[in-house]
Short mmCIF file of C-alpha atoms and ligand atoms in Angstrom, two decimals:
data_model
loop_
_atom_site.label_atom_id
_atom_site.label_comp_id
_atom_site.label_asym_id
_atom_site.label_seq_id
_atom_site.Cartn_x
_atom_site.Cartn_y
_atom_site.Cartn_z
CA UNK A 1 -54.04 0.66 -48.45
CA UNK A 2 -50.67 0.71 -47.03
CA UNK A 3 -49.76 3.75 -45.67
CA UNK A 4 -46.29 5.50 -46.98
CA UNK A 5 -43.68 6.74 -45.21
CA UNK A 6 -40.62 9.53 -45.13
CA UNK A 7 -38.22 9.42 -42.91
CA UNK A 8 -35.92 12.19 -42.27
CA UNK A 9 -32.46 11.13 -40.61
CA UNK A 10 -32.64 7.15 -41.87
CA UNK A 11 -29.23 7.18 -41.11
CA UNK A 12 -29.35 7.37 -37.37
CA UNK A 13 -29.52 5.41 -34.66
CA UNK A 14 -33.47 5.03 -34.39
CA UNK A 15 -34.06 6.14 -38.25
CA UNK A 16 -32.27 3.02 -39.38
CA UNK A 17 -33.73 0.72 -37.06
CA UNK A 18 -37.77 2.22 -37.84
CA UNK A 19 -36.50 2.23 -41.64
CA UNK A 20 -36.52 -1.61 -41.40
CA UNK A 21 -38.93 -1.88 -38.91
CA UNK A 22 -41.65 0.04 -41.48
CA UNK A 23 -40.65 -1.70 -44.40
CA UNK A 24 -41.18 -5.08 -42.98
CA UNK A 25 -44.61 -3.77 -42.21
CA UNK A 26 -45.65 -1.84 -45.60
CA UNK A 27 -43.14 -2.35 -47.72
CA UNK A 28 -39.92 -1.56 -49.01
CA UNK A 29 -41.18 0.71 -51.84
CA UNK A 30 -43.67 2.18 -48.88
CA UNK A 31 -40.89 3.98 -46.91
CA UNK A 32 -39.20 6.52 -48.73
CA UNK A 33 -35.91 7.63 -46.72
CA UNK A 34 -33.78 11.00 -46.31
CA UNK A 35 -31.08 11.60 -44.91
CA UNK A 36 -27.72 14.28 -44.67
CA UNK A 37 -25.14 11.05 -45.49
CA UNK A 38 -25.54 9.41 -48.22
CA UNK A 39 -26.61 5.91 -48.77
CA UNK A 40 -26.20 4.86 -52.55
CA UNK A 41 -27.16 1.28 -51.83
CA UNK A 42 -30.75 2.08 -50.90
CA UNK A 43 -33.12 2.50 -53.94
CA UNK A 44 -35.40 4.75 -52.37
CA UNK A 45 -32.91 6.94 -50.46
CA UNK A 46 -32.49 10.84 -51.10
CA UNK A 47 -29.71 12.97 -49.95
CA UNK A 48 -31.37 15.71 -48.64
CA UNK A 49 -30.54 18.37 -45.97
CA UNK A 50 -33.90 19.24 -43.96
CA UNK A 51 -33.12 22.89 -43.14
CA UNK A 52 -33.54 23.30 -47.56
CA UNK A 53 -37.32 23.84 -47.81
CA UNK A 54 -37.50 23.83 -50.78
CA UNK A 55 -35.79 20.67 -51.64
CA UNK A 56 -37.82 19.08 -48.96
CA UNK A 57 -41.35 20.99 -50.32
CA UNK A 58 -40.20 19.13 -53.60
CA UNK A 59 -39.77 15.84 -52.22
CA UNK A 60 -42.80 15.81 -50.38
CA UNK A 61 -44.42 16.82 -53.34
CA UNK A 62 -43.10 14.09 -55.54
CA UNK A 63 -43.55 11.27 -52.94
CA UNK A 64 -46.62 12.26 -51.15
CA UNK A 65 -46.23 10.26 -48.22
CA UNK A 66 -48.91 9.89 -45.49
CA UNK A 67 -46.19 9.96 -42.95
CA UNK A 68 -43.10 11.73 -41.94
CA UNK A 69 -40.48 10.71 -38.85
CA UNK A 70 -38.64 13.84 -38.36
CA UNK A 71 -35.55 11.73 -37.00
CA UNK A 72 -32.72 14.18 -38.03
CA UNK A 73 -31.60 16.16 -34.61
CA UNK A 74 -28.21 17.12 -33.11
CA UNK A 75 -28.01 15.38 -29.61
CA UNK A 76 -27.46 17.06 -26.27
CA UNK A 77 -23.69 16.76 -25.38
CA UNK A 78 -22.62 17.93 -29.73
CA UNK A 79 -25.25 20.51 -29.00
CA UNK A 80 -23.32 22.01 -26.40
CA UNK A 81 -20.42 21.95 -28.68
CA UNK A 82 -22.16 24.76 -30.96
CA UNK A 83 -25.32 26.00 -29.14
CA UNK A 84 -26.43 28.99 -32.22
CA UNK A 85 -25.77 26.08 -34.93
CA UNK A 86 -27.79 23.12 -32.99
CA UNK A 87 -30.78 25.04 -32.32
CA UNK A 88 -30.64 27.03 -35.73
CA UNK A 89 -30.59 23.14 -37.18
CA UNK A 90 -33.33 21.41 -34.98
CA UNK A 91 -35.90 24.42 -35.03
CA UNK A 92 -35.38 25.05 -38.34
CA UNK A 93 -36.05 21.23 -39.67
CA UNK A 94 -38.81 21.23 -37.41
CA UNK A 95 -40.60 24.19 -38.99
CA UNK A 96 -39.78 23.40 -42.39
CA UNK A 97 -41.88 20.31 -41.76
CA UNK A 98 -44.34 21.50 -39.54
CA UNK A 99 -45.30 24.16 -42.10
CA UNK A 100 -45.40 21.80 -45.03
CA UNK A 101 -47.88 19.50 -43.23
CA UNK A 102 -50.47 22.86 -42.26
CA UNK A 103 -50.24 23.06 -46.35
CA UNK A 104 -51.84 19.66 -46.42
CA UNK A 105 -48.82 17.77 -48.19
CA UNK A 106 -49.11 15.13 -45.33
CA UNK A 107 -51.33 13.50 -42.90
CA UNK A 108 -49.35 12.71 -39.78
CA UNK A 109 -45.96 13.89 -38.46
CA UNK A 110 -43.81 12.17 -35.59
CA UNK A 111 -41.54 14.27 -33.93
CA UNK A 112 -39.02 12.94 -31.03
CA UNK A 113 -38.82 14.69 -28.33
CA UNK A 114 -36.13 13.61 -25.03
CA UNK A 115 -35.75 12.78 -21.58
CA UNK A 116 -33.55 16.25 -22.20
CA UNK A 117 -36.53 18.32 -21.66
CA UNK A 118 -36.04 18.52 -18.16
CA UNK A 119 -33.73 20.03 -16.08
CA UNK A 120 -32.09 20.57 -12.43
CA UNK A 121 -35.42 21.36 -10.34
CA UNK A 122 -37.42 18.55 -12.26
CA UNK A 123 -38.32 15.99 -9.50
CA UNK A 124 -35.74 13.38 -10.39
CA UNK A 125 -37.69 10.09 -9.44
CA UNK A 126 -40.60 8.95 -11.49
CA UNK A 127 -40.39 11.69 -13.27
CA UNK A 128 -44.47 12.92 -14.50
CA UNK A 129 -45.79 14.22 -17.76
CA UNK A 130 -46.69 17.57 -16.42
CA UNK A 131 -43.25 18.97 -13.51
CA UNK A 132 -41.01 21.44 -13.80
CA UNK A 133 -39.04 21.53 -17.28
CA UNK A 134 -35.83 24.03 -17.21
CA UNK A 135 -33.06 22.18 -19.55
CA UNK A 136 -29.48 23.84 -19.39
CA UNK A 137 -29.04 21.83 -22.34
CA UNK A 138 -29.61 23.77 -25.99
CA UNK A 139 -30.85 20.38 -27.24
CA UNK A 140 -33.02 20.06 -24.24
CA UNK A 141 -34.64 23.72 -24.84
CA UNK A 142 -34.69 22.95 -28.47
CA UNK A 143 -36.93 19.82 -27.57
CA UNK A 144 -38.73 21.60 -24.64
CA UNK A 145 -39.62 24.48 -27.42
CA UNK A 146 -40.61 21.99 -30.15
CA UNK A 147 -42.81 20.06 -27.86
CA UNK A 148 -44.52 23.54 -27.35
CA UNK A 149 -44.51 24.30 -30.70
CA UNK A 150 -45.72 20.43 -32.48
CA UNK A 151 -48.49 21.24 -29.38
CA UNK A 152 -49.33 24.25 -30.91
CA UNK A 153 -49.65 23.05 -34.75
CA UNK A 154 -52.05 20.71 -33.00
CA UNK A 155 -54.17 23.24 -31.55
CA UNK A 156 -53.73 26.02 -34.29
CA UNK A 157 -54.05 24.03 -37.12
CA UNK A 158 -55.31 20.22 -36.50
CA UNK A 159 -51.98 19.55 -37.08
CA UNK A 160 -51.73 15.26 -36.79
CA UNK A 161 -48.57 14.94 -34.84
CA UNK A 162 -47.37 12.80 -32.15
CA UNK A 163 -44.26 12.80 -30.11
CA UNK A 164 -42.28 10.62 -27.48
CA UNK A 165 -39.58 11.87 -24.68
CA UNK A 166 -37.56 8.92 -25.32
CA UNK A 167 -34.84 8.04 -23.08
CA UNK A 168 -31.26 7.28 -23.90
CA UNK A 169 -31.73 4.41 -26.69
CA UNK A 170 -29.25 1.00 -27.08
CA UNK A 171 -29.06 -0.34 -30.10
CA UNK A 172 -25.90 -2.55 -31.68
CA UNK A 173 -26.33 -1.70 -35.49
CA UNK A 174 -25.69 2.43 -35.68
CA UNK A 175 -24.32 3.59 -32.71
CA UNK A 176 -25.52 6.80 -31.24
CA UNK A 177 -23.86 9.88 -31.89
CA UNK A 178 -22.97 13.19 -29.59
CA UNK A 179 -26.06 11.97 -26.62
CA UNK A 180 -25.19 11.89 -22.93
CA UNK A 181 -26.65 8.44 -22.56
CA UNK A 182 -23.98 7.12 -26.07
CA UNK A 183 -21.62 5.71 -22.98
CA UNK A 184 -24.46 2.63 -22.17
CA UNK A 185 -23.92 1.98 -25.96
CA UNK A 186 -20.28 1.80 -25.79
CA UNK A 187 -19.62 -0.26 -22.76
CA UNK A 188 -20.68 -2.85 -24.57
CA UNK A 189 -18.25 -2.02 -27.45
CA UNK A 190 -15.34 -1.91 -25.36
CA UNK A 191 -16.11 -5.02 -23.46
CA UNK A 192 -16.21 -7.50 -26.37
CA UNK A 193 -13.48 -5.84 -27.67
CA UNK A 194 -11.78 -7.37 -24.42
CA UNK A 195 -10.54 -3.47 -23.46
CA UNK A 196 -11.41 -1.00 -20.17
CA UNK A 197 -13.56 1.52 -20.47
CA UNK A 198 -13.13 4.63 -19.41
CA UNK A 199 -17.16 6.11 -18.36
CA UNK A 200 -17.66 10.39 -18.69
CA UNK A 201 -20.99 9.93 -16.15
CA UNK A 202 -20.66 9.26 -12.68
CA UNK A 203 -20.86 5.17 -11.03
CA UNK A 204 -24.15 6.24 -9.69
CA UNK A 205 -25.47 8.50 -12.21
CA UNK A 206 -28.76 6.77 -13.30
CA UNK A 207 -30.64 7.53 -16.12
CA UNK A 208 -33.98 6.01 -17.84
CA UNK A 209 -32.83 4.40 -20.98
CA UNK A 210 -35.27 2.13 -23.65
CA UNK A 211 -34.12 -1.25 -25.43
CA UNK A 212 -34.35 0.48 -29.38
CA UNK A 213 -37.15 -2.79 -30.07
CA UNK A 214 -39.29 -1.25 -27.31
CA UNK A 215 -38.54 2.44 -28.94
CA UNK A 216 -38.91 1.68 -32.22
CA UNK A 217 -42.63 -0.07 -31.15
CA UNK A 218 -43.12 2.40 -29.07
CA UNK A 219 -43.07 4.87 -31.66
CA UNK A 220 -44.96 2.49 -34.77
CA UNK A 221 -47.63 2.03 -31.84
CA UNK A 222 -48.41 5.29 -30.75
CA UNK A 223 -48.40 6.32 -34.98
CA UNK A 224 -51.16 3.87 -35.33
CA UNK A 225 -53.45 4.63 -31.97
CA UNK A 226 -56.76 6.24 -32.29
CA UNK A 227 -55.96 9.91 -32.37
CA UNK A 228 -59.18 10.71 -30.02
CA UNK A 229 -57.61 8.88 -27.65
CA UNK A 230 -53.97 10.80 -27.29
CA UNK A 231 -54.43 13.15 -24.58
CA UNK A 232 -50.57 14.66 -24.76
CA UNK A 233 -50.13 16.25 -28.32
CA UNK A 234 -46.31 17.92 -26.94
CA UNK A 235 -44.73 14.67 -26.69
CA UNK A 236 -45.36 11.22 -24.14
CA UNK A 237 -42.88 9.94 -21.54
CA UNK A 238 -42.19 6.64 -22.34
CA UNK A 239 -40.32 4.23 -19.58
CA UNK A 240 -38.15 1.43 -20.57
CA UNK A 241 -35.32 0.43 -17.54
CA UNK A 242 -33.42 2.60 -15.16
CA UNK A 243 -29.76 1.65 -14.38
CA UNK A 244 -26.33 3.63 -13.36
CA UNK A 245 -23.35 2.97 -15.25
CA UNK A 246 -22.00 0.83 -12.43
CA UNK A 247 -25.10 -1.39 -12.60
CA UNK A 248 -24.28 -1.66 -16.30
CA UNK A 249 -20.96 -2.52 -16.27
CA UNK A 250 -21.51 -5.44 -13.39
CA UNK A 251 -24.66 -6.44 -15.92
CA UNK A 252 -22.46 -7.19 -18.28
CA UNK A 253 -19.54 -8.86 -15.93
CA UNK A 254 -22.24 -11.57 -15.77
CA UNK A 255 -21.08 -12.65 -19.16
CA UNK A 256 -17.41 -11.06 -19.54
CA UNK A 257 -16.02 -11.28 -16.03
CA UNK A 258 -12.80 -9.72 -16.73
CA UNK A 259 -14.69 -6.26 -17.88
CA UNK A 260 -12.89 -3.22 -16.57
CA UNK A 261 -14.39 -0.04 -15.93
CA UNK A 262 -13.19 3.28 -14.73
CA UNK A 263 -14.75 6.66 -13.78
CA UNK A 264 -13.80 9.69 -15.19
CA UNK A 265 -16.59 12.14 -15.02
CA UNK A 266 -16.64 15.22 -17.89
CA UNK A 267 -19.13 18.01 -18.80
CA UNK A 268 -21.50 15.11 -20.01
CA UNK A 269 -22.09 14.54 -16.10
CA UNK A 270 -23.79 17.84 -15.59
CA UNK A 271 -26.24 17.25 -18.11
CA UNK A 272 -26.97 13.89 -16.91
CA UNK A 273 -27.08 15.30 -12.97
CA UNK A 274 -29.77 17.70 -14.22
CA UNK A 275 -32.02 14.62 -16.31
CA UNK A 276 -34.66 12.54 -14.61
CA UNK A 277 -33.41 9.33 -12.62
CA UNK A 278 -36.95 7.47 -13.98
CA UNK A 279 -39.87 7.92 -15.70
CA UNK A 280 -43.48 8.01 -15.02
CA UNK A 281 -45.00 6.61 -18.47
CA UNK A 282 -49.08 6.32 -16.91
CA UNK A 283 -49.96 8.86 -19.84
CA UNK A 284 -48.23 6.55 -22.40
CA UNK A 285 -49.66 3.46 -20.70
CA UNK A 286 -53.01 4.55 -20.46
CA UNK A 287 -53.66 6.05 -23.48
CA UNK A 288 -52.44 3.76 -25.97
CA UNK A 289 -51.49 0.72 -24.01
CA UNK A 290 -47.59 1.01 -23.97
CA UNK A 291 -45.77 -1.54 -21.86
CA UNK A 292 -41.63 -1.73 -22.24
CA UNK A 293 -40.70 -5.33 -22.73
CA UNK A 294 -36.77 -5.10 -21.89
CA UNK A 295 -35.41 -5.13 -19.21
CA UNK A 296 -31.57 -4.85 -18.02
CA UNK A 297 -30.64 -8.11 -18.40
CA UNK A 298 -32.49 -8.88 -21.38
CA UNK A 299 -31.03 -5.99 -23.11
CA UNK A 300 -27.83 -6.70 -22.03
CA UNK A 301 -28.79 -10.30 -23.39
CA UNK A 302 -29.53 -8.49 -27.00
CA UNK A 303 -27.09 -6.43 -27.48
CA UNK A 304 -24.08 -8.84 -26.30
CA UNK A 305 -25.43 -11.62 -28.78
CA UNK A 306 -25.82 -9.43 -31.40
CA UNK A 307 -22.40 -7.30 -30.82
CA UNK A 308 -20.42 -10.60 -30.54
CA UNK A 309 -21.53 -11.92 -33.86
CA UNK A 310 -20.53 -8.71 -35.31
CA UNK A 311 -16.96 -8.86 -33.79
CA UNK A 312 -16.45 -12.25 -34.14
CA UNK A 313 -18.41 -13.46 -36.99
CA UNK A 314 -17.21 -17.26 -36.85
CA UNK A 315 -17.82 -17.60 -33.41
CA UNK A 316 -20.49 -20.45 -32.28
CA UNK A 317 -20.45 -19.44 -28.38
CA UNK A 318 -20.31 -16.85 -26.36
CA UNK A 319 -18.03 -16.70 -23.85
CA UNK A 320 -20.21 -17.48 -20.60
CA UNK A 321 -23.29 -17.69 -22.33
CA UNK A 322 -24.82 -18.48 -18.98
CA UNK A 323 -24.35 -15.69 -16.55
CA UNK A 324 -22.03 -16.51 -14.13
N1 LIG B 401 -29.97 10.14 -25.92
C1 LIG B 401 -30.12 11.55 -25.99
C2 LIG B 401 -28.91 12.25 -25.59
O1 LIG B 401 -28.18 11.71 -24.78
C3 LIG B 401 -31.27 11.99 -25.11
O2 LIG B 401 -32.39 12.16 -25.90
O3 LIG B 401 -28.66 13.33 -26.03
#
């Protein structure tokens, strides 16, 4: 039987990418998708605000999925932009859902949770599962409460739901929107559009980031593991790469020498000074077997390839294919 799927917030950066990435798997008609935007082309799209609970009771009810993604979250540096709004809008999706699976409408919920969970006295390097977690981010206390609250559904309830800190994501189809970590996205951007970029972090302001093939198996994998083997029922650090923007930026001057890139650090710094540097995945690794596959260069690899073909469509080469 295949198993079918909802996912709230297909129009985002990861929800678009694990739309695809389920309906290769079960099927097109298998992954039912919701989002705020709408998206007339897709047959089995609904427009649907989250924080209704009653529209989303009734679309549960009609589509009975085994599944839901809860992908639909405002990201740290919009948060900050309006704090009361932002955590009124990730809580409240979050219980809407988590109450509608305790009334048995669905098996298994995945909820993201964020590198944003920590905070200034987190021990920066190798970050653990279990340290110190004080965000000064409203996102990041939105995610530090929902991991405390998905862990509680688990314990109250039974509840079936599984969660991953991920790190700042790159992807080339649907671009980030309102994170700290958007500016690894848009280097690239800027770069094959032959212009400078001007970075909001810090030179040597690293942060963990993910390759969004290793997120997006990251998450299908840890949906399908044994649950009697998932020790962390809040949500699992996940490693993919470390780098600083300045690592990023000569990364890609292997390919487009000529890249320009200047510093000029704004509020989006602080929240990245208070974020782990890197992350210690062992949980993730040892109970269900996760292993990143990208690293920088290969993901600078992907995402130039792909980019260029989307700027320059008739293209046959890129420039410097080889790194120089
Ligand atoms: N990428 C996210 C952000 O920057 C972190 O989860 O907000």
């Amino acid at each position: 039987m295949p198993v079918k799927s909802l996912i709230i917030g297909s129009g985002g950066q990861i929800g678009s990418e694990l739309t695809k990435a389920l309906r290769e798997k079960y099927g097109m008609e298998n992954v039912v998708i919701t989002d705020i935007v709408d998206n007339p082309k897709d047959a089995y799209f609904y427009r649907l605000d989250a924080t209704d609970k009653d529209k989303l009771r009734s679309l549960i009810e009609h589509e009975r999925p085994d599944h839901v993604y809860l992908m639909a979250a405002i990201l740290s540096a919009k948060a900050e932009q309006f704090p009361l709004r932002a955590w009124n809008i990730n809580m409240d999706i979050l219980f809407n859902v988590l109450e509608l699976q305790t009334q048995g409408l669905f098996k298994r919920l995945f909820w993201p949770s964020s590198i944003a969970v920590f905070g200034p006295h987190t021990p920066k390097e190798h970050t653990p599962q279990y340290t110190v977690t004080d965000p000064n981010t409203v996102y990041g206390i939105s995610k530090l409460a929902g991991e405390r609250w998905v862990e509680y559904y688990h314990q109250r309830h039974g509840s079936d739901i599984r969660g991953i800190r991920y790190p700042g994501v790159l992807s080339w189809k649907v671009q980030p929107g309102g994170g700290t970590t958007d500016y690894a996205v848009e280097m690239f951007h800027y770069a094959l559009r032959g212009e400078p970029y001007v970075c909001y972090l810090e030179p040597d302001q690293a942060l963990p980031m993910i390759y969004i093939d290793d997120a997006i198996r990251a998450t299908l994998e840890l949906m399908e593991a044994p649950g009697n083997r998932l020790r962390v029922r809040s949500a699992y650090n996940v490693a993919g790469v470390s780098f600083t923007p300045r690592e990023l930026a000569q990364a890609i001057r292997r390919y487009i020498p000529d890249f320009k890139v200047e510093y000029k650090p704004d509020f989006r710094q602080r929240i990245a000074a208070s974020w782990p540097r890197s992350i210690d995945d062992t949980y993730a690794r040892e109970d269900w077997g996760w292993q990143h596959r990208f690293d920088l260069d290969a993901m600078v690899r992907e995402m130039l390839t792909n980019l260029r073909r989307h700027y320059y469509p008739d293209a046959t080469l890129f420039p410097g294919a080889e790194p120089t």
